[in-house]
């Protein structure tokens, strides 16, 4: 049986997979970036939980990361569209079907990455904070 953390990350990946861009989890950047863009979900850090007693609950603000990558001549517009679509997908259900208390993305930190012999990439890391509680830090 998967842990709460794994279930939440899988639900986040499923939400990203509904977008036109290719969504992967924990993969390295492939040789080719799909035309619609590429999203790579990184598991991130659950951080130090707040703890409440009676009943015992661990409250996490887990910081996952989405690497968003586009390539092409109109990469600024494509990047903007991709980031906006991520925001729209997360805003549609801030609880990921009741798995989280709240999901919120932070502003992207874009960079242009030169590629030898090809059009450069525009990429960013988009932190996503997943607020959730569990009865066991390993469960």
Short mmCIF file of C-alpha atoms in Angstrom, two decimals:
data_model
loop_
_atom_site.label_atom_id
_atom_site.label_comp_id
_atom_site.label_asym_id
_atom_site.label_seq_id
_atom_site.Cartn_x
_atom_site.Cartn_y
_atom_site.Cartn_z
CA UNK A 1 0.00 0.00 0.00
CA UNK A 2 1.54 3.33 -1.01
CA UNK A 3 2.26 5.99 1.59
CA UNK A 4 0.35 9.28 1.75
CA UNK A 5 3.39 11.06 0.31
CA UNK A 6 3.59 8.69 -2.68
CA UNK A 7 -0.16 8.86 -3.29
CA UNK A 8 -0.05 12.67 -3.30
CA UNK A 9 2.96 12.83 -5.64
CA UNK A 10 1.28 10.34 -7.99
CA UNK A 11 -1.88 12.48 -8.00
CA UNK A 12 0.18 15.57 -8.77
CA UNK A 13 1.86 13.75 -11.67
CA UNK A 14 -1.55 12.64 -12.95
CA UNK A 15 -2.71 16.27 -12.86
CA UNK A 16 0.38 17.34 -14.84
CA UNK A 17 -0.07 14.45 -17.29
CA UNK A 18 -3.43 15.92 -18.34
CA UNK A 19 -1.59 18.92 -19.81
CA UNK A 20 -0.38 18.96 -23.45
CA UNK A 21 3.27 18.88 -22.31
CA UNK A 22 4.95 15.55 -21.63
CA UNK A 23 5.06 14.88 -17.86
CA UNK A 24 7.70 12.66 -16.27
CA UNK A 25 8.70 11.94 -12.70
CA UNK A 26 12.28 11.88 -11.48
CA UNK A 27 13.75 11.48 -14.98
CA UNK A 28 16.79 13.14 -16.52
CA UNK A 29 16.32 15.69 -19.27
CA UNK A 30 15.91 13.74 -22.53
CA UNK A 31 17.83 14.57 -25.71
CA UNK A 32 14.77 16.05 -27.36
CA UNK A 33 12.17 18.30 -25.80
CA UNK A 34 8.64 17.66 -27.11
CA UNK A 35 7.03 20.49 -29.07
CA UNK A 36 4.42 21.14 -26.33
CA UNK A 37 7.13 21.23 -23.65
CA UNK A 38 8.36 18.95 -20.92
CA UNK A 39 7.52 18.73 -17.22
CA UNK A 40 9.66 16.72 -14.80
CA UNK A 41 8.25 16.28 -11.31
CA UNK A 42 10.90 16.02 -8.59
CA UNK A 43 9.82 14.53 -5.25
CA UNK A 44 11.45 17.34 -3.27
CA UNK A 45 11.63 17.64 0.49
CA UNK A 46 8.85 16.97 2.98
CA UNK A 47 10.67 19.14 5.51
CA UNK A 48 10.32 19.05 9.27
CA UNK A 49 6.67 18.44 10.22
CA UNK A 50 4.62 20.23 12.83
CA UNK A 51 3.29 17.66 15.29
CA UNK A 52 0.00 17.61 17.17
CA UNK A 53 -0.96 15.11 19.86
CA UNK A 54 -4.22 13.32 20.61
CA UNK A 55 -4.50 12.06 17.98
CA UNK A 56 -0.88 12.07 16.89
CA UNK A 57 -0.57 13.79 13.49
CA UNK A 58 2.40 15.01 11.46
CA UNK A 59 1.62 18.12 9.39
CA UNK A 60 3.89 18.58 6.37
CA UNK A 61 4.58 21.42 3.99
CA UNK A 62 6.24 19.23 1.39
CA UNK A 63 8.14 21.16 -1.30
CA UNK A 64 8.07 19.26 -4.57
CA UNK A 65 9.50 20.80 -7.73
CA UNK A 66 8.36 20.85 -11.33
CA UNK A 67 11.02 21.44 -13.94
CA UNK A 68 9.32 23.07 -16.93
CA UNK A 69 11.28 23.07 -20.22
CA UNK A 70 10.41 24.41 -23.67
CA UNK A 71 12.43 24.75 -26.86
CA UNK A 72 11.82 26.52 -30.15
CA UNK A 73 11.77 29.92 -31.73
CA UNK A 74 8.70 31.08 -29.76
CA UNK A 75 9.97 29.68 -26.48
CA UNK A 76 9.05 32.75 -24.39
CA UNK A 77 5.39 32.49 -25.38
CA UNK A 78 5.45 28.68 -25.07
CA UNK A 79 7.01 28.92 -21.63
CA UNK A 80 4.41 31.44 -20.49
CA UNK A 81 1.60 29.23 -21.78
CA UNK A 82 3.07 26.15 -20.09
CA UNK A 83 3.44 27.89 -16.71
CA UNK A 84 -0.10 29.29 -16.93
CA UNK A 85 -1.47 25.82 -17.72
CA UNK A 86 0.26 24.40 -14.63
CA UNK A 87 -1.32 27.13 -12.50
CA UNK A 88 -4.75 26.47 -13.99
CA UNK A 89 -4.43 22.70 -13.44
CA UNK A 90 -3.49 23.17 -9.78
CA UNK A 91 -6.16 25.82 -9.15
CA UNK A 92 -8.86 23.47 -10.51
CA UNK A 93 -8.50 21.28 -7.40
CA UNK A 94 -6.28 22.59 -4.62
CA UNK A 95 -6.71 19.37 -2.61
CA UNK A 96 -5.82 16.84 -5.35
CA UNK A 97 -9.09 15.04 -4.81
CA UNK A 98 -9.00 15.40 -1.03
CA UNK A 99 -5.48 13.98 -0.60
CA UNK A 100 -3.96 17.33 0.49
CA UNK A 101 -5.14 20.17 2.65
CA UNK A 102 -3.80 22.63 0.07
CA UNK A 103 -1.56 22.73 -3.01
CA UNK A 104 0.09 25.91 -4.18
CA UNK A 105 2.76 26.67 -6.75
CA UNK A 106 5.32 29.40 -6.31
CA UNK A 107 6.64 31.68 -9.04
CA UNK A 108 8.98 30.05 -11.58
CA UNK A 109 12.68 30.92 -11.71
CA UNK A 110 13.34 30.85 -15.49
CA UNK A 111 16.72 30.49 -17.16
CA UNK A 112 17.80 30.24 -20.79
CA UNK A 113 20.00 27.23 -21.46
CA UNK A 114 22.16 27.24 -24.60
CA UNK A 115 22.29 24.01 -26.61
CA UNK A 116 25.20 23.48 -28.95
CA UNK A 117 23.96 23.27 -32.53
CA UNK A 118 20.27 23.76 -31.64
CA UNK A 119 17.78 26.34 -30.47
CA UNK A 120 18.30 27.13 -26.79
CA UNK A 121 15.98 25.89 -24.06
CA UNK A 122 13.95 27.98 -21.67
CA UNK A 123 13.51 26.22 -18.36
CA UNK A 124 12.42 26.89 -14.81
CA UNK A 125 12.00 25.18 -11.51
CA UNK A 126 8.50 25.72 -10.16
CA UNK A 127 8.26 24.89 -6.45
CA UNK A 128 4.93 23.34 -5.42
CA UNK A 129 4.04 23.25 -1.72
CA UNK A 130 1.88 20.29 -0.71
CA UNK A 131 0.20 20.71 2.68
CA UNK A 132 -0.90 17.38 4.14
CA UNK A 133 -1.11 15.45 7.41
CA UNK A 134 -0.36 11.85 8.25
CA UNK A 135 -0.39 9.66 11.37
CA UNK A 136 3.08 8.25 10.64
CA UNK A 137 6.10 10.04 9.14
CA UNK A 138 6.94 6.85 7.20
CA UNK A 139 3.37 6.09 6.19
#
